[in-house]
CSV table of C-alpha atoms in Angstrom, one decimal:
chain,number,residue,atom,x,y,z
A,26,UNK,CA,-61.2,-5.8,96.3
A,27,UNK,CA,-57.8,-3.7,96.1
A,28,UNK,CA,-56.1,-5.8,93.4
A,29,UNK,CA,-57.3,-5.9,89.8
A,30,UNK,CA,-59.8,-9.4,89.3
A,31,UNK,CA,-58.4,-10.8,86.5
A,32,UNK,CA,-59.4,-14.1,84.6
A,33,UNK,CA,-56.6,-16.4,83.0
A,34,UNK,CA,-55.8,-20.0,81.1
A,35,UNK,CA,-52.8,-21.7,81.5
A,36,UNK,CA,-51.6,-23.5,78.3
A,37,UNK,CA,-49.3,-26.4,77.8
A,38,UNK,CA,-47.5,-29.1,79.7
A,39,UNK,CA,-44.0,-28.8,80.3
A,40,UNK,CA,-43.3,-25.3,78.9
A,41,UNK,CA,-46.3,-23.5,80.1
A,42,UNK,CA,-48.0,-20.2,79.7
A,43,UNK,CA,-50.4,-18.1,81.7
A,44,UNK,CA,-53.2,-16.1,79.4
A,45,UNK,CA,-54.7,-13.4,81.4
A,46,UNK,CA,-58.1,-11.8,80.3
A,47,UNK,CA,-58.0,-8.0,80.9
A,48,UNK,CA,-61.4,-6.0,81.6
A,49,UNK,CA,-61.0,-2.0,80.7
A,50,UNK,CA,-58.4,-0.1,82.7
A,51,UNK,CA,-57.2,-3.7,84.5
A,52,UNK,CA,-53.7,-4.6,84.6
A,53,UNK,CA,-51.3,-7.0,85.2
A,54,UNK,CA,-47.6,-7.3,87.0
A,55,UNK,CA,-44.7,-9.1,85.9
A,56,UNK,CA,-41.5,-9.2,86.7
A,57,UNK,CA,-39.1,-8.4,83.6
A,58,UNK,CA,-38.4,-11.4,80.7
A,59,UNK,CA,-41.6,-13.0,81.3
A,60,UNK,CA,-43.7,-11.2,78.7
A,61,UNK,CA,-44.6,-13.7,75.8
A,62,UNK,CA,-47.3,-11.9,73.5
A,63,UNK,CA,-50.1,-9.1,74.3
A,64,UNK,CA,-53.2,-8.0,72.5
A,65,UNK,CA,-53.1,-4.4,70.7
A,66,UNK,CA,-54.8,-2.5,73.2
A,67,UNK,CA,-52.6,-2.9,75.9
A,68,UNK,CA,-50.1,-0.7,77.3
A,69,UNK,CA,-46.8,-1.4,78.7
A,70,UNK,CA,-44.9,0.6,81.2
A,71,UNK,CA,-42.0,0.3,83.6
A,72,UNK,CA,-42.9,0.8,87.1
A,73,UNK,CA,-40.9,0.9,90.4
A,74,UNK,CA,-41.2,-1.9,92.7
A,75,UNK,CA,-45.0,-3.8,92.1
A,76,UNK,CA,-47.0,-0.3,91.8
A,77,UNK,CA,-49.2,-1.7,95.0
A,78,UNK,CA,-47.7,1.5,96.4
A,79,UNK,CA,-48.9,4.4,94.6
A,80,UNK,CA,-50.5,6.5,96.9
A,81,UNK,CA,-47.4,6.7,99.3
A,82,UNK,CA,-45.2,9.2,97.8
A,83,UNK,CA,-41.4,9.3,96.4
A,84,UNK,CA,-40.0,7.4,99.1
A,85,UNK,CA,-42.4,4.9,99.8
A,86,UNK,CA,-42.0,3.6,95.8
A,87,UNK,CA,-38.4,4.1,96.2
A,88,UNK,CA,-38.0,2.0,99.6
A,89,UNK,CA,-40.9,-0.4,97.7
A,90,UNK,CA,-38.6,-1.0,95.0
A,91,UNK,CA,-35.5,-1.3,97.1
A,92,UNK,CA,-36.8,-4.1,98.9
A,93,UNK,CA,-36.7,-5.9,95.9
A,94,UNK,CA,-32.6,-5.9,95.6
A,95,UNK,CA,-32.5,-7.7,98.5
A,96,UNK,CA,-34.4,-10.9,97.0
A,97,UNK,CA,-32.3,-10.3,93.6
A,98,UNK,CA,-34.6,-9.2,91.6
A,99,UNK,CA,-34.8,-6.1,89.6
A,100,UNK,CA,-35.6,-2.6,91.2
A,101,UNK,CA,-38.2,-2.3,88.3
A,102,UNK,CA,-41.6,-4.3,86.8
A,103,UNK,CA,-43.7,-4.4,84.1
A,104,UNK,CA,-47.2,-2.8,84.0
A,105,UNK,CA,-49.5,-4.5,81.6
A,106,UNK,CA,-52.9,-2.2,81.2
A,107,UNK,CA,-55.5,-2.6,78.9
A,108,UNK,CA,-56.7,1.1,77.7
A,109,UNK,CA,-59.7,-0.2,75.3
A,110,UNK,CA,-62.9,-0.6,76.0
A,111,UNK,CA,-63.0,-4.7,74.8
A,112,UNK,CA,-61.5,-7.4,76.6
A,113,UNK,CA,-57.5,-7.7,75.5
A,114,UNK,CA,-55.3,-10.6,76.5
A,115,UNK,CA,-51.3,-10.5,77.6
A,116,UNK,CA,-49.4,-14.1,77.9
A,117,UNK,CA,-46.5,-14.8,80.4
A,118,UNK,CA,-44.3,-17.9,80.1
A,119,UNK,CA,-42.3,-20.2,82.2
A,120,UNK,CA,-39.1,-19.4,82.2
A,121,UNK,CA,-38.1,-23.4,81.9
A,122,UNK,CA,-39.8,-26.2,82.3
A,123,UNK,CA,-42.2,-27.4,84.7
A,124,UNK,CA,-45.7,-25.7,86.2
A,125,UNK,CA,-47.2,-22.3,86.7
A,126,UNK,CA,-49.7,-22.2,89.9
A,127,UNK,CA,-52.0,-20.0,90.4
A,128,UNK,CA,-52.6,-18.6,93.8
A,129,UNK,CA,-55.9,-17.1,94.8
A,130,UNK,CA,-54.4,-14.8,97.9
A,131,UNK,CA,-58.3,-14.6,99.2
A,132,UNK,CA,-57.8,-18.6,100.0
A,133,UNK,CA,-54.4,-18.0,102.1
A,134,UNK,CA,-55.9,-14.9,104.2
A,135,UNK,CA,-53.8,-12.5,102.0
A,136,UNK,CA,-50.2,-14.0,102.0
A,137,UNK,CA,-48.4,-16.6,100.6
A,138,UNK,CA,-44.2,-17.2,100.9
A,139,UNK,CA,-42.6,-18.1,98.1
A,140,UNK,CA,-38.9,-18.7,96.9
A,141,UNK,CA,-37.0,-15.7,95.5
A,142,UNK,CA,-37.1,-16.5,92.2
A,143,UNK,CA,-40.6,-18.5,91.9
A,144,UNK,CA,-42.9,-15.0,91.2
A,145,UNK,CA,-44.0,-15.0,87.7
A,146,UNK,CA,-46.8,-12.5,87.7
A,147,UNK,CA,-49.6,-11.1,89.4
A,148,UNK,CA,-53.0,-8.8,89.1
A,149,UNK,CA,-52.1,-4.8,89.9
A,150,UNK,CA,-52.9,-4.3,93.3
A,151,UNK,CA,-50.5,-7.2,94.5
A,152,UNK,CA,-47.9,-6.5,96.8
A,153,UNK,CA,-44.7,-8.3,96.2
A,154,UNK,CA,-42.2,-8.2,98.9
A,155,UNK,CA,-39.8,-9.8,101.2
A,156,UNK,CA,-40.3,-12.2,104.2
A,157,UNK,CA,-37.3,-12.2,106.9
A,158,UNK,CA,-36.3,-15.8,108.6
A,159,UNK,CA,-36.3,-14.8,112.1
A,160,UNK,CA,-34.3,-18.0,112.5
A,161,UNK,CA,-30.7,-18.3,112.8
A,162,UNK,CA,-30.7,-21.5,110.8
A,163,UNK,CA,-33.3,-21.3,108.7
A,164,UNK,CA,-31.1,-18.5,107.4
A,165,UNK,CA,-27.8,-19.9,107.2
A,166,UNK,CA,-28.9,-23.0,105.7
A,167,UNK,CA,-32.3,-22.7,104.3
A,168,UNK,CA,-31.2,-22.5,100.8
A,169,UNK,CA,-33.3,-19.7,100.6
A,170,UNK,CA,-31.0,-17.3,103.2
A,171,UNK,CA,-32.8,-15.3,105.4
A,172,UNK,CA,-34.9,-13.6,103.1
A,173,UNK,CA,-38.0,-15.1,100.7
A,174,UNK,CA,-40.4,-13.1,98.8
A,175,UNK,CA,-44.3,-12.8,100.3
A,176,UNK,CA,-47.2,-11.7,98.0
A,177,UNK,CA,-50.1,-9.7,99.8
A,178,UNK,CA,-53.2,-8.8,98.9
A,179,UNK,CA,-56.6,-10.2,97.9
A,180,UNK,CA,-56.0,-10.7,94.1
A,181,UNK,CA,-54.4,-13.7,91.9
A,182,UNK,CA,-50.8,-14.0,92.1
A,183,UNK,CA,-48.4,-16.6,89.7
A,184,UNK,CA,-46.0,-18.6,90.9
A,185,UNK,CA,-43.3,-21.0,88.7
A,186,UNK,CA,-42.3,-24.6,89.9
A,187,UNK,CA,-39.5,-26.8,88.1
A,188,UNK,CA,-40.4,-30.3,86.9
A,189,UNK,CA,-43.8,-31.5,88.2
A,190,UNK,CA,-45.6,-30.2,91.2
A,191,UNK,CA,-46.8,-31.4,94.6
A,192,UNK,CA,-49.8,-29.9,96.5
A,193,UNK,CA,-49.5,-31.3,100.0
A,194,UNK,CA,-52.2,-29.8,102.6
A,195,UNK,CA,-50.4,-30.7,106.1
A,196,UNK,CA,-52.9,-30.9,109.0
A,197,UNK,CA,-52.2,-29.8,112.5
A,198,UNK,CA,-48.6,-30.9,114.0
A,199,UNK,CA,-47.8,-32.7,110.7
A,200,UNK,CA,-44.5,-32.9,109.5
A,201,UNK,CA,-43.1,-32.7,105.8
A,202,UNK,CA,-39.2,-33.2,105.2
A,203,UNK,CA,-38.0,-31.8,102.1
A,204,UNK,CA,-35.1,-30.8,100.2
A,205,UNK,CA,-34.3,-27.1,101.0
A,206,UNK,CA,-34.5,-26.7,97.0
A,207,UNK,CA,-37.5,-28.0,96.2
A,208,UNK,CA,-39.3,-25.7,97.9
A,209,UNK,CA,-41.8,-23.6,95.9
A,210,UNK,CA,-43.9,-21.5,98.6
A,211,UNK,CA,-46.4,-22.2,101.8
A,212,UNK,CA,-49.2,-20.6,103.6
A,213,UNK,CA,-48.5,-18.3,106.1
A,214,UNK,CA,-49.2,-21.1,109.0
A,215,UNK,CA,-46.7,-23.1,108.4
A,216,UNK,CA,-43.9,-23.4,110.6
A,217,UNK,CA,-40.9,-23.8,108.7
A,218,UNK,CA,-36.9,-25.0,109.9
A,219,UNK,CA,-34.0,-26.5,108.8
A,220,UNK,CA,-33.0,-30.0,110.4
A,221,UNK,CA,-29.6,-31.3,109.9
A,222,UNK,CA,-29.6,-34.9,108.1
A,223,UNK,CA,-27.2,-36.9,110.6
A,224,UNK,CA,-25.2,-39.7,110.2
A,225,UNK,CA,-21.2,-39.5,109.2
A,226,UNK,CA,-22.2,-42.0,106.0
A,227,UNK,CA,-25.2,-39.5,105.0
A,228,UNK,CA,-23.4,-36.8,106.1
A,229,UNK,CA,-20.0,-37.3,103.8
A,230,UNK,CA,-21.4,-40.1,101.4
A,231,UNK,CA,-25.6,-39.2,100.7
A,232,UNK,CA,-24.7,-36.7,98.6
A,233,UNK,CA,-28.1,-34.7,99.2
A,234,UNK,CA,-26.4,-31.5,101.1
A,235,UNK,CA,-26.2,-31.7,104.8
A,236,UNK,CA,-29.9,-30.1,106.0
A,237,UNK,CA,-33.4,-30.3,104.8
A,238,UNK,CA,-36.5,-28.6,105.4
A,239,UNK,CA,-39.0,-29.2,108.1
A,240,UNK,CA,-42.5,-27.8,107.8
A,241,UNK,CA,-44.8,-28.6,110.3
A,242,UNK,CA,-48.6,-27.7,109.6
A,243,UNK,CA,-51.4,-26.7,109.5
A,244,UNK,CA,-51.4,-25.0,106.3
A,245,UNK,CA,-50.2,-25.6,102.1
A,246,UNK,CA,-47.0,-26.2,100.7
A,247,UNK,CA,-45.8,-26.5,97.0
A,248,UNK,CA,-43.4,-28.9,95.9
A,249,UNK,CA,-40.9,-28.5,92.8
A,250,UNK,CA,-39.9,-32.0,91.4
A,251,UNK,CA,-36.7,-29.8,89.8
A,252,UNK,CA,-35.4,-26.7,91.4
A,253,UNK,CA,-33.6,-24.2,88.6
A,254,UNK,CA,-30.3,-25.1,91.1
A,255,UNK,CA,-30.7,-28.7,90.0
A,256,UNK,CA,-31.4,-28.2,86.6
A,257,UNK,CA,-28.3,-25.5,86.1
A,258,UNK,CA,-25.9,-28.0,88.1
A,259,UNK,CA,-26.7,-30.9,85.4
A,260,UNK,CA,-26.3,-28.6,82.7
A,261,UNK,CA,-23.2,-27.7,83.8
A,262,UNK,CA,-22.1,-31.3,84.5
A,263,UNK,CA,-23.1,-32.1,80.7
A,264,UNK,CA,-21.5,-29.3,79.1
A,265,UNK,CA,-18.2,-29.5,77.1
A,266,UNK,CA,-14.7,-29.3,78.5
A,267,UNK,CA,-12.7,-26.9,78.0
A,268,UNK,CA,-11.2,-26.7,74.2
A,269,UNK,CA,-14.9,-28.5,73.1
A,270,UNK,CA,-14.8,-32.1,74.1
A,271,UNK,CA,-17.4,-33.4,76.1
A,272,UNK,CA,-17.6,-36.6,78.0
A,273,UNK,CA,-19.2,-38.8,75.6
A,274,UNK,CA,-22.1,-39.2,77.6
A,275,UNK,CA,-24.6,-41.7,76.4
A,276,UNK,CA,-21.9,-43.5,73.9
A,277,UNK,CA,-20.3,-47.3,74.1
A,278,UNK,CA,-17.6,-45.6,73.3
A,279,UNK,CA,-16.9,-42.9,75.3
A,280,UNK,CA,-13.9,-40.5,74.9
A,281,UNK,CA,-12.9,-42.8,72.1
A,282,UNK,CA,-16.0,-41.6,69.6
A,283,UNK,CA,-14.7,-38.2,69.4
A,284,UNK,CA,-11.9,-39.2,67.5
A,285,UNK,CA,-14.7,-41.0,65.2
A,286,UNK,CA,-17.3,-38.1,65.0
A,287,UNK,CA,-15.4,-36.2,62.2
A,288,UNK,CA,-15.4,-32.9,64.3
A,289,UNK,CA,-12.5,-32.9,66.0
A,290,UNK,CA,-9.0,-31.1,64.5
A,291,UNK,CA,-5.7,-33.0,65.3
């Protein structure tokens, strides 16, 4: 084993939380804004990159880190040791709602691909970094660009999906269509493209973008029932107009309740 073995409970339903069980001198990785609640005991630190690269000099953490600008994530990570001789626990959270999976990188001969923004945390040893589409479409309409994150290594790695989850296991030459969106990582067998819906009337009228996903097995894929996209883009929808009025969403009434709500100023 390279990475850390760690132990761990996840807690909740909608809002979840990862507990991870630290042994003396293991440690954790998490990407910054995560962090929930830690043990005394434990020490924080702020590392470059996913400190899987320590033994490789100045410019091997500063191209390690670098990589990570191009998925849009920070240059930097949190280090989470335990420096006691007991057990100590550190907690991550979701960042909104849906499911944390854990990933067991020993099942998925050391690499799983994941969406940019999907890695929660991971044991110290873990290598986070970026996969390239070598596909000119894949790229341009994947949702995802040309670049995803992949974790390496032979240790536990987190991963966050919006809404509720989906576990498909795709056999040889099977075929999954999905939203480009909902996407939350897959093994390294699968083959993975973008199709383009068709159809003028789905096309201009279906309203569900003009290309999904095609993954072909063998090999895993994860499903989010809500991508963060999705979620923002209703929020949005919802939110007040400009000067404070809404829509009146939900209400018989409509625009004509504000003038009823006792909020507004004429």
């Amino acid at each position: 084993m390279t990475a850390h073995e760690i132990d761990f409970h996840i807690y909740g339903e909608e809002m979840q939380f990862v507990e991870i069980e630290l042994d003396p001198q293991e440690a954790v990785v998490a990407e910054a804004g995560s962090f929930m609640m830690m043990d005394s005991g434990i020490k924080m630190d702020t590392i470059f990159g996913d400190g899987s690269n320590q033994t490789s000099g100045v410019l091997g953490k500063l191209f390690s880190a670098g990589k990570r600008l191009l998925t849009g994530e920070s240059l930097f990570m949190t280090a989470f040791l335990n420096v006691e001789s007991g057990k100590k626990k550190v907690s991550f959270a979701a960042p909104y709602p849906g499911k944390i999976v854990p990933i067991d990188l020993t099942n998925y001969q050391g690499k799983f691909i994941c969406q940019k923004d999907a890695f929660l945390c991971a044991a110290k040893g873990v290598s986070v970094g970026i996969e390239f589409s070598k596909r000119l479409g894949r790229g341009l309409f994947g949702g995802e660009g040309f670049i995803m994150q992949k974790l390496e290594g032979d240790g536990m790695a987190f991963v966050h999906a919006g809404g509720t989850l989906s576990r498909k296991e795709l056999a040889p030459g099977e075929v999954l269509k999905v939203d480009t969106g909902c996407i939350v990582g897959f093994t390294q067998e699968v083959d993975y493209d973008i199709e383009f819906v068709g159809g003028i009337r789905n096309t201009v009228f279906g309203g569900e973008g003009l290309f999904f996903a095609s993954l072909r097995g063998p090999g895993v894929v994860y499903i989010q029932s809500l991508p963060f996209s999705r979620l923002a883009g209703r929020v949005l929808a919802a939110a007040p107009r400009a000067g404070g009025k809404d829509k009146g969403e939900g209400s018989v009434l409509g625009g004509i309740g504000d003038l009823l709500d006792g909020d507004n100023r004429f």
